[in-house]
Amino acid sequence: MSALAYEKIWFDKTIYTDAERNYYESLSKMDSVATLAGVPNTELTNKVKSLERDNSDLKKAIDDLRNLVISLQARVETLEDSKNSKSSFLPASKPPPAAASQESDDGVDLFGSDDEEESAEAIKLREERLAAYNAKKAKKPVLIAKSNIILDVKPWDDETDMAEMEKAVRQVTTDGLLWGAAKLVPLAYGIHKLQISCVVEDDKVSVDWLTEEIEKIEDYVQSIDIAAFNKV
């Protein structure tokens, strides 16, 4: 035994193992008791509160949606009732006008004569009124649509006689065409273009006709462009 006293042998290990097991078992029992006693769990409590809050928000949204639907339904019913009430007060449709008599089909009496046979004075009065109406209508001015056009007439080169070109252009005449002012506008390399204005009556003179007539002056005119076009 004296020899074993110096050996590193743990004879009481089972005692300490049993004591440790009993200690942890007692801790486990204490946790179970604390749970049954209602000791709060922070994570679980927060989740429960979050679910309750979401449930409350969802219930509120459903109530608001229900109230909105009820309000819209009431408004639609009100509009339908108002429409029905207005239609009930609408006047009955007017009957179609009676058929015109045979005399109305033959012609309308503008001068209020109901007699089948007009007297000489009535005929004279009617003719005077017709003459006065025609004279008044003839004196009324008629609106004539006109356009103000500015043309750019380009020569072949710098040797083209621009005065003769302008003279040839002005010789293009027709009813409803009135030539206006003209000037020479420099282009490049000593070449000038003839810029000339005119007024045309739209019903009598077309722009296409006018440009075609000027392009026929082949001795002077190389091309023609419309620089401006305005209604008068």
PDB file of C-alpha atoms in Angstrom:
ATOM      1  CA  MET A   1       0.000   0.000   0.000  1.00  0.00           C
ATOM      2  CA  SER A   2       2.856   2.349   0.712  1.00  0.00           C
ATOM      3  CA  ALA A   3       4.024   1.840  -2.840  1.00  0.00           C
ATOM      4  CA  LEU A   4       0.631   2.721  -4.248  1.00  0.00           C
ATOM      5  CA  ALA A   5       0.436   5.908  -2.231  1.00  0.00           C
ATOM      6  CA  TYR A   6       2.818   7.556  -4.623  1.00  0.00           C
ATOM      7  CA  GLU A   7       0.984   6.486  -7.819  1.00  0.00           C
ATOM      8  CA  LYS A   8      -1.296   9.041  -9.632  1.00  0.00           C
ATOM      9  CA  ILE A   9      -4.488   7.020  -9.417  1.00  0.00           C
ATOM     10  CA  TRP A  10      -7.952   8.645  -8.929  1.00  0.00           C
ATOM     11  CA  PHE A  11      -9.788   6.215  -6.688  1.00  0.00           C
ATOM     12  CA  ASP A  12     -12.747   8.589  -6.115  1.00  0.00           C
ATOM     13  CA  LYS A  13     -13.502   9.323  -9.835  1.00  0.00           C
ATOM     14  CA  THR A  14     -16.906   7.616  -9.745  1.00  0.00           C
ATOM     15  CA  ILE A  15     -17.931   9.803  -6.850  1.00  0.00           C
ATOM     16  CA  TYR A  16     -17.047  12.975  -8.715  1.00  0.00           C
ATOM     17  CA  THR A  17     -18.678  11.726 -11.939  1.00  0.00           C
ATOM     18  CA  ASP A  18     -21.921  11.011 -10.098  1.00  0.00           C
ATOM     19  CA  ALA A  19     -21.762  14.439  -8.467  1.00  0.00           C
ATOM     20  CA  GLU A  20     -21.259  16.182 -11.820  1.00  0.00           C
ATOM     21  CA  ARG A  21     -24.168  14.271 -13.409  1.00  0.00           C
ATOM     22  CA  ASN A  22     -26.410  15.157 -10.501  1.00  0.00           C
ATOM     23  CA  TYR A  23     -25.417  18.816 -10.821  1.00  0.00           C
ATOM     24  CA  TYR A  24     -26.344  19.059 -14.511  1.00  0.00           C
ATOM     25  CA  GLU A  25     -29.561  17.140 -13.940  1.00  0.00           C
ATOM     26  CA  SER A  26     -30.513  19.600 -11.243  1.00  0.00           C
ATOM     27  CA  LEU A  27     -29.798  22.517 -13.628  1.00  0.00           C
ATOM     28  CA  SER A  28     -31.962  20.923 -16.307  1.00  0.00           C
ATOM     29  CA  LYS A  29     -34.805  20.496 -13.861  1.00  0.00           C
ATOM     30  CA  MET A  30     -34.467  24.112 -12.778  1.00  0.00           C
ATOM     31  CA  ASP A  31     -34.731  25.272 -16.435  1.00  0.00           C
ATOM     32  CA  SER A  32     -37.841  23.143 -16.925  1.00  0.00           C
ATOM     33  CA  VAL A  33     -39.401  24.546 -13.785  1.00  0.00           C
ATOM     34  CA  ALA A  34     -38.561  28.083 -14.823  1.00  0.00           C
ATOM     35  CA  THR A  35     -40.187  27.489 -18.210  1.00  0.00           C
ATOM     36  CA  LEU A  36     -43.337  26.072 -16.639  1.00  0.00           C
ATOM     37  CA  ALA A  37     -43.373  28.958 -14.175  1.00  0.00           C
ATOM     38  CA  GLY A  38     -43.670  31.461 -17.069  1.00  0.00           C
ATOM     39  CA  VAL A  39     -40.170  32.845 -17.261  1.00  0.00           C
ATOM     40  CA  PRO A  40     -40.265  35.011 -20.413  1.00  0.00           C
ATOM     41  CA  ASN A  41     -38.352  34.070 -23.557  1.00  0.00           C
ATOM     42  CA  THR A  42     -37.238  37.331 -25.210  1.00  0.00           C
ATOM     43  CA  GLU A  43     -36.958  36.026 -28.810  1.00  0.00           C
ATOM     44  CA  LEU A  44     -40.281  34.203 -28.668  1.00  0.00           C
ATOM     45  CA  THR A  45     -41.987  37.221 -27.108  1.00  0.00           C
ATOM     46  CA  ASN A  46     -40.730  39.534 -29.845  1.00  0.00           C
ATOM     47  CA  LYS A  47     -41.990  37.196 -32.573  1.00  0.00           C
ATOM     48  CA  VAL A  48     -45.396  36.972 -30.943  1.00  0.00           C
ATOM     49  CA  LYS A  49     -45.621  40.762 -30.651  1.00  0.00           C
ATOM     50  CA  SER A  50     -44.569  41.162 -34.304  1.00  0.00           C
ATOM     51  CA  LEU A  51     -47.258  38.713 -35.442  1.00  0.00           C
ATOM     52  CA  GLU A  52     -49.876  40.506 -33.360  1.00  0.00           C
ATOM     53  CA  ARG A  53     -48.849  43.855 -34.857  1.00  0.00           C
ATOM     54  CA  ASP A  54     -48.973  42.484 -38.437  1.00  0.00           C
ATOM     55  CA  ASN A  55     -52.345  40.934 -37.730  1.00  0.00           C
ATOM     56  CA  SER A  56     -53.624  44.257 -36.431  1.00  0.00           C
ATOM     57  CA  ASP A  57     -52.358  46.119 -39.536  1.00  0.00           C
ATOM     58  CA  LEU A  58     -53.900  43.529 -41.840  1.00  0.00           C
ATOM     59  CA  LYS A  59     -57.225  43.768 -40.067  1.00  0.00           C
ATOM     60  CA  LYS A  60     -57.161  47.551 -40.352  1.00  0.00           C
ATOM     61  CA  ALA A  61     -56.388  47.371 -44.106  1.00  0.00           C
ATOM     62  CA  ILE A  62     -59.272  44.933 -44.614  1.00  0.00           C
ATOM     63  CA  ASP A  63     -61.639  47.242 -42.711  1.00  0.00           C
ATOM     64  CA  ASP A  64     -60.538  50.244 -44.790  1.00  0.00           C
ATOM     65  CA  LEU A  65     -61.009  48.292 -48.020  1.00  0.00           C
ATOM     66  CA  ARG A  66     -64.468  47.156 -46.908  1.00  0.00           C
ATOM     67  CA  ASN A  67     -65.470  50.747 -46.091  1.00  0.00           C
ATOM     68  CA  LEU A  68     -64.188  51.934 -49.486  1.00  0.00           C
ATOM     69  CA  VAL A  69     -66.197  49.298 -51.341  1.00  0.00           C
ATOM     70  CA  ILE A  70     -69.325  50.214 -49.390  1.00  0.00           C
ATOM     71  CA  SER A  71     -68.772  53.924 -50.187  1.00  0.00           C
ATOM     72  CA  LEU A  72     -68.297  53.256 -53.903  1.00  0.00           C
ATOM     73  CA  GLN A  73     -71.358  51.053 -54.051  1.00  0.00           C
ATOM     74  CA  ALA A  74     -73.450  53.753 -52.381  1.00  0.00           C
ATOM     75  CA  ARG A  75     -72.152  56.361 -54.826  1.00  0.00           C
ATOM     76  CA  VAL A  76     -72.968  54.182 -57.848  1.00  0.00           C
ATOM     77  CA  GLU A  77     -76.479  53.584 -56.552  1.00  0.00           C
ATOM     78  CA  THR A  78     -76.920  57.341 -56.025  1.00  0.00           C
ATOM     79  CA  LEU A  79     -75.796  58.111 -59.587  1.00  0.00           C
ATOM     80  CA  GLU A  80     -78.101  55.474 -61.026  1.00  0.00           C
ATOM     81  CA  ASP A  81     -81.046  56.827 -59.052  1.00  0.00           C
ATOM     82  CA  SER A  82     -80.251  60.377 -60.221  1.00  0.00           C
ATOM     83  CA  LYS A  83     -80.034  59.232 -63.846  1.00  0.00           C
ATOM     84  CA  ASN A  84     -83.325  57.399 -63.624  1.00  0.00           C
ATOM     85  CA  SER A  85     -85.036  60.388 -62.021  1.00  0.00           C
ATOM     86  CA  LYS A  86     -83.767  62.734 -64.766  1.00  0.00           C
ATOM     87  CA  SER A  87     -84.913  60.416 -67.516  1.00  0.00           C
ATOM     88  CA  SER A  88     -88.368  60.229 -65.965  1.00  0.00           C
ATOM     89  CA  PHE A  89     -88.701  64.029 -66.216  1.00  0.00           C
ATOM     90  CA  LEU A  90     -87.636  64.267 -69.856  1.00  0.00           C
ATOM     91  CA  PRO A  91     -90.391  65.618 -72.091  1.00  0.00           C
ATOM     92  CA  ALA A  92     -91.977  63.271 -74.510  1.00  0.00           C
ATOM     93  CA  SER A  93     -90.570  63.321 -78.004  1.00  0.00           C
ATOM     94  CA  LYS A  94     -92.283  65.729 -80.300  1.00  0.00           C
ATOM     95  CA  PRO A  95     -94.492  64.232 -82.981  1.00  0.00           C
ATOM     96  CA  PRO A  96     -93.183  64.548 -86.529  1.00  0.00           C
ATOM     97  CA  PRO A  97     -94.368  67.627 -88.360  1.00  0.00           C
ATOM     98  CA  ALA A  98     -97.455  67.251 -90.396  1.00  0.00           C
ATOM     99  CA  ALA A  99     -97.032  66.577 -94.070  1.00  0.00           C
ATOM    100  CA  ALA A 100     -96.838  69.699 -96.160  1.00  0.00           C
ATOM    101  CA  SER A 101     -99.723  70.497 -98.360  1.00  0.00           C
ATOM    102  CA  GLN A 102     -99.614  70.262-102.125  1.00  0.00           C
ATOM    103  CA  GLU A 103     -99.225  74.035-102.385  1.00  0.00           C
ATOM    104  CA  SER A 104     -96.054  73.897-100.167  1.00  0.00           C
ATOM    105  CA  ASP A 105     -94.509  71.258-102.422  1.00  0.00           C
ATOM    106  CA  ASP A 106     -95.027  73.440-105.454  1.00  0.00           C
ATOM    107  CA  GLY A 107     -93.179  76.406-103.901  1.00  0.00           C
ATOM    108  CA  VAL A 108     -92.919  78.633-100.837  1.00  0.00           C
ATOM    109  CA  ASP A 109     -94.577  82.011-100.950  1.00  0.00           C
ATOM    110  CA  LEU A 110     -91.903  84.402 -99.703  1.00  0.00           C
ATOM    111  CA  PHE A 111     -94.212  87.397 -99.770  1.00  0.00           C
ATOM    112  CA  GLY A 112     -97.116  86.065 -97.751  1.00  0.00           C
ATOM    113  CA  SER A 113     -99.614  85.806-100.599  1.00  0.00           C
ATOM    114  CA  ASP A 114    -102.380  83.309 -99.880  1.00  0.00           C
ATOM    115  CA  ASP A 115    -104.480  84.035-102.927  1.00  0.00           C
ATOM    116  CA  GLU A 116    -104.238  81.634-105.796  1.00  0.00           C
ATOM    117  CA  GLU A 117    -104.450  84.436-108.304  1.00  0.00           C
ATOM    118  CA  GLU A 118    -102.068  87.310-107.617  1.00  0.00           C
ATOM    119  CA  SER A 119    -103.117  90.793-108.411  1.00  0.00           C
ATOM    120  CA  ALA A 120    -101.074  93.037-110.651  1.00  0.00           C
ATOM    121  CA  GLU A 121     -99.933  95.106-107.655  1.00  0.00           C
ATOM    122  CA  ALA A 122     -98.688  92.025-105.801  1.00  0.00           C
ATOM    123  CA  ILE A 123     -96.735  90.860-108.863  1.00  0.00           C
ATOM    124  CA  LYS A 124     -95.204  94.317-109.253  1.00  0.00           C
ATOM    125  CA  LEU A 125     -94.255  94.465-105.575  1.00  0.00           C
ATOM    126  CA  ARG A 126     -92.623  91.060-105.735  1.00  0.00           C
ATOM    127  CA  GLU A 127     -90.602  91.988-108.803  1.00  0.00           C
ATOM    128  CA  GLU A 128     -89.412  95.194-107.140  1.00  0.00           C
ATOM    129  CA  ARG A 129     -88.294  93.296-104.068  1.00  0.00           C
ATOM    130  CA  LEU A 130     -86.467  90.720-106.156  1.00  0.00           C
ATOM    131  CA  ALA A 131     -84.727  93.464-108.131  1.00  0.00           C
ATOM    132  CA  ALA A 132     -83.667  95.239-104.930  1.00  0.00           C
ATOM    133  CA  TYR A 133     -82.328  91.969-103.488  1.00  0.00           C
ATOM    134  CA  ASN A 134     -80.324  91.184-106.618  1.00  0.00           C
ATOM    135  CA  ALA A 135     -78.887  94.715-106.731  1.00  0.00           C
ATOM    136  CA  LYS A 136     -77.828  94.475-103.090  1.00  0.00           C
ATOM    137  CA  LYS A 137     -76.268  91.084-103.671  1.00  0.00           C
ATOM    138  CA  ALA A 138     -74.357  92.362-106.706  1.00  0.00           C
ATOM    139  CA  LYS A 139     -72.868  95.263-104.711  1.00  0.00           C
ATOM    140  CA  LYS A 140     -71.630  92.950-101.969  1.00  0.00           C
ATOM    141  CA  PRO A 141     -67.845  92.510-102.366  1.00  0.00           C
ATOM    142  CA  VAL A 142     -66.648  88.993-103.089  1.00  0.00           C
ATOM    143  CA  LEU A 143     -63.631  87.811-101.100  1.00  0.00           C
ATOM    144  CA  ILE A 144     -60.879  86.721-103.483  1.00  0.00           C
ATOM    145  CA  ALA A 145     -58.165  84.427-102.124  1.00  0.00           C
ATOM    146  CA  LYS A 146     -54.702  85.672-103.069  1.00  0.00           C
ATOM    147  CA  SER A 147     -51.116  84.652-102.333  1.00  0.00           C
ATOM    148  CA  ASN A 148     -47.896  86.628-102.195  1.00  0.00           C
ATOM    149  CA  ILE A 149     -44.994  84.648-103.701  1.00  0.00           C
ATOM    150  CA  ILE A 150     -41.267  85.457-103.780  1.00  0.00           C
ATOM    151  CA  LEU A 151     -39.311  83.561-106.438  1.00  0.00           C
ATOM    152  CA  ASP A 152     -35.569  82.956-106.688  1.00  0.00           C
ATOM    153  CA  VAL A 153     -34.651  82.736-110.395  1.00  0.00           C
ATOM    154  CA  LYS A 154     -31.085  81.479-110.908  1.00  0.00           C
ATOM    155  CA  PRO A 155     -29.082  82.113-114.116  1.00  0.00           C
ATOM    156  CA  TRP A 156     -26.674  79.779-115.865  1.00  0.00           C
ATOM    157  CA  ASP A 157     -23.511  81.724-115.076  1.00  0.00           C
ATOM    158  CA  ASP A 158     -22.092  85.177-114.358  1.00  0.00           C
ATOM    159  CA  GLU A 159     -22.363  86.144-118.023  1.00  0.00           C
ATOM    160  CA  THR A 160     -26.164  85.925-118.074  1.00  0.00           C
ATOM    161  CA  ASP A 161     -27.827  89.283-118.737  1.00  0.00           C
ATOM    162  CA  MET A 162     -29.882  89.681-115.555  1.00  0.00           C
ATOM    163  CA  ALA A 163     -31.817  92.679-116.905  1.00  0.00           C
ATOM    164  CA  GLU A 164     -32.984  90.642-119.887  1.00  0.00           C
ATOM    165  CA  MET A 165     -33.827  87.775-117.535  1.00  0.00           C
ATOM    166  CA  GLU A 166     -36.061  90.019-115.421  1.00  0.00           C
ATOM    167  CA  LYS A 167     -37.693  91.404-118.571  1.00  0.00           C
ATOM    168  CA  ALA A 168     -38.399  87.888-119.831  1.00  0.00           C
ATOM    169  CA  VAL A 169     -39.821  86.808-116.484  1.00  0.00           C
ATOM    170  CA  ARG A 170     -42.202  89.775-116.358  1.00  0.00           C
ATOM    171  CA  GLN A 171     -43.456  88.870-119.835  1.00  0.00           C
ATOM    172  CA  VAL A 172     -45.115  85.798-118.278  1.00  0.00           C
ATOM    173  CA  THR A 173     -48.611  87.223-117.824  1.00  0.00           C
ATOM    174  CA  THR A 174     -52.096  85.893-117.279  1.00  0.00           C
ATOM    175  CA  ASP A 175     -55.347  86.934-115.621  1.00  0.00           C
ATOM    176  CA  GLY A 176     -54.853  87.000-111.823  1.00  0.00           C
ATOM    177  CA  LEU A 177     -51.043  87.513-111.925  1.00  0.00           C
ATOM    178  CA  LEU A 178     -49.419  90.767-110.801  1.00  0.00           C
ATOM    179  CA  TRP A 179     -45.629  91.168-110.711  1.00  0.00           C
ATOM    180  CA  GLY A 180     -44.010  93.205-107.950  1.00  0.00           C
ATOM    181  CA  ALA A 181     -40.553  94.406-106.928  1.00  0.00           C
ATOM    182  CA  ALA A 182     -37.360  92.610-107.915  1.00  0.00           C
ATOM    183  CA  LYS A 183     -33.705  92.686-106.866  1.00  0.00           C
ATOM    184  CA  LEU A 184     -30.431  90.903-107.519  1.00  0.00           C
ATOM    185  CA  VAL A 185     -29.027  88.780-104.697  1.00  0.00           C
ATOM    186  CA  PRO A 186     -25.370  87.641-104.853  1.00  0.00           C
ATOM    187  CA  LEU A 187     -24.712  83.893-104.819  1.00  0.00           C
ATOM    188  CA  ALA A 188     -21.013  83.137-105.424  1.00  0.00           C
ATOM    189  CA  TYR A 189     -18.197  83.787-107.859  1.00  0.00           C
ATOM    190  CA  GLY A 190     -19.866  86.937-109.171  1.00  0.00           C
ATOM    191  CA  ILE A 191     -23.141  85.144-109.946  1.00  0.00           C
ATOM    192  CA  HIS A 192     -26.401  86.798-108.855  1.00  0.00           C
ATOM    193  CA  LYS A 193     -29.924  85.437-108.660  1.00  0.00           C
ATOM    194  CA  LEU A 194     -33.067  87.364-109.496  1.00  0.00           C
ATOM    195  CA  GLN A 195     -35.423  87.597-106.521  1.00  0.00           C
ATOM    196  CA  ILE A 196     -38.824  88.790-107.709  1.00  0.00           C
ATOM    197  CA  SER A 197     -42.203  88.980-105.966  1.00  0.00           C
ATOM    198  CA  CYS A 198     -45.691  88.564-107.347  1.00  0.00           C
ATOM    199  CA  VAL A 199     -49.315  88.344-106.203  1.00  0.00           C
ATOM    200  CA  VAL A 200     -51.576  85.673-107.673  1.00  0.00           C
ATOM    201  CA  GLU A 201     -55.249  84.855-107.358  1.00  0.00           C
ATOM    202  CA  ASP A 202     -55.431  81.296-106.072  1.00  0.00           C
ATOM    203  CA  ASP A 203     -58.440  80.363-108.197  1.00  0.00           C
ATOM    204  CA  LYS A 204     -56.841  81.588-111.421  1.00  0.00           C
ATOM    205  CA  VAL A 205     -53.089  81.011-111.148  1.00  0.00           C
ATOM    206  CA  SER A 206     -51.342  77.931-109.776  1.00  0.00           C
ATOM    207  CA  VAL A 207     -47.757  77.951-108.520  1.00  0.00           C
ATOM    208  CA  ASP A 208     -46.859  74.936-110.627  1.00  0.00           C
ATOM    209  CA  TRP A 209     -48.018  76.671-113.796  1.00  0.00           C
ATOM    210  CA  LEU A 210     -46.071  79.814-112.923  1.00  0.00           C
ATOM    211  CA  THR A 211     -42.791  77.989-112.258  1.00  0.00           C
ATOM    212  CA  GLU A 212     -43.147  75.895-115.404  1.00  0.00           C
ATOM    213  CA  GLU A 213     -43.675  79.022-117.528  1.00  0.00           C
ATOM    214  CA  ILE A 214     -40.557  80.686-116.092  1.00  0.00           C
ATOM    215  CA  GLU A 215     -38.468  77.513-116.571  1.00  0.00           C
ATOM    216  CA  LYS A 216     -39.342  77.689-120.279  1.00  0.00           C
ATOM    217  CA  ILE A 217     -37.052  80.749-120.531  1.00  0.00           C
ATOM    218  CA  GLU A 218     -34.087  78.436-121.087  1.00  0.00           C
ATOM    219  CA  ASP A 219     -31.774  81.102-122.488  1.00  0.00           C
ATOM    220  CA  TYR A 220     -31.548  82.833-119.104  1.00  0.00           C
ATOM    221  CA  VAL A 221     -33.097  80.598-116.429  1.00  0.00           C
ATOM    222  CA  GLN A 222     -31.174  77.644-115.031  1.00  0.00           C
ATOM    223  CA  SER A 223     -33.570  76.869-112.131  1.00  0.00           C
ATOM    224  CA  ILE A 224     -36.251  78.476-109.974  1.00  0.00           C
ATOM    225  CA  ASP A 225     -37.088  78.153-106.267  1.00  0.00           C
ATOM    226  CA  ILE A 226     -39.930  79.468-104.100  1.00  0.00           C
ATOM    227  CA  ALA A 227     -38.318  81.642-101.414  1.00  0.00           C
ATOM    228  CA  ALA A 228     -41.567  82.607 -99.648  1.00  0.00           C
ATOM    229  CA  PHE A 229     -45.268  81.845 -99.948  1.00  0.00           C
ATOM    230  CA  ASN A 230     -47.851  83.774 -97.914  1.00  0.00           C
ATOM    231  CA  LYS A 231     -51.611  84.122 -98.074  1.00  0.00           C
ATOM    232  CA  VAL A 232     -52.823  87.687 -98.550  1.00  0.00           C
TER     233      VAL A 232
END
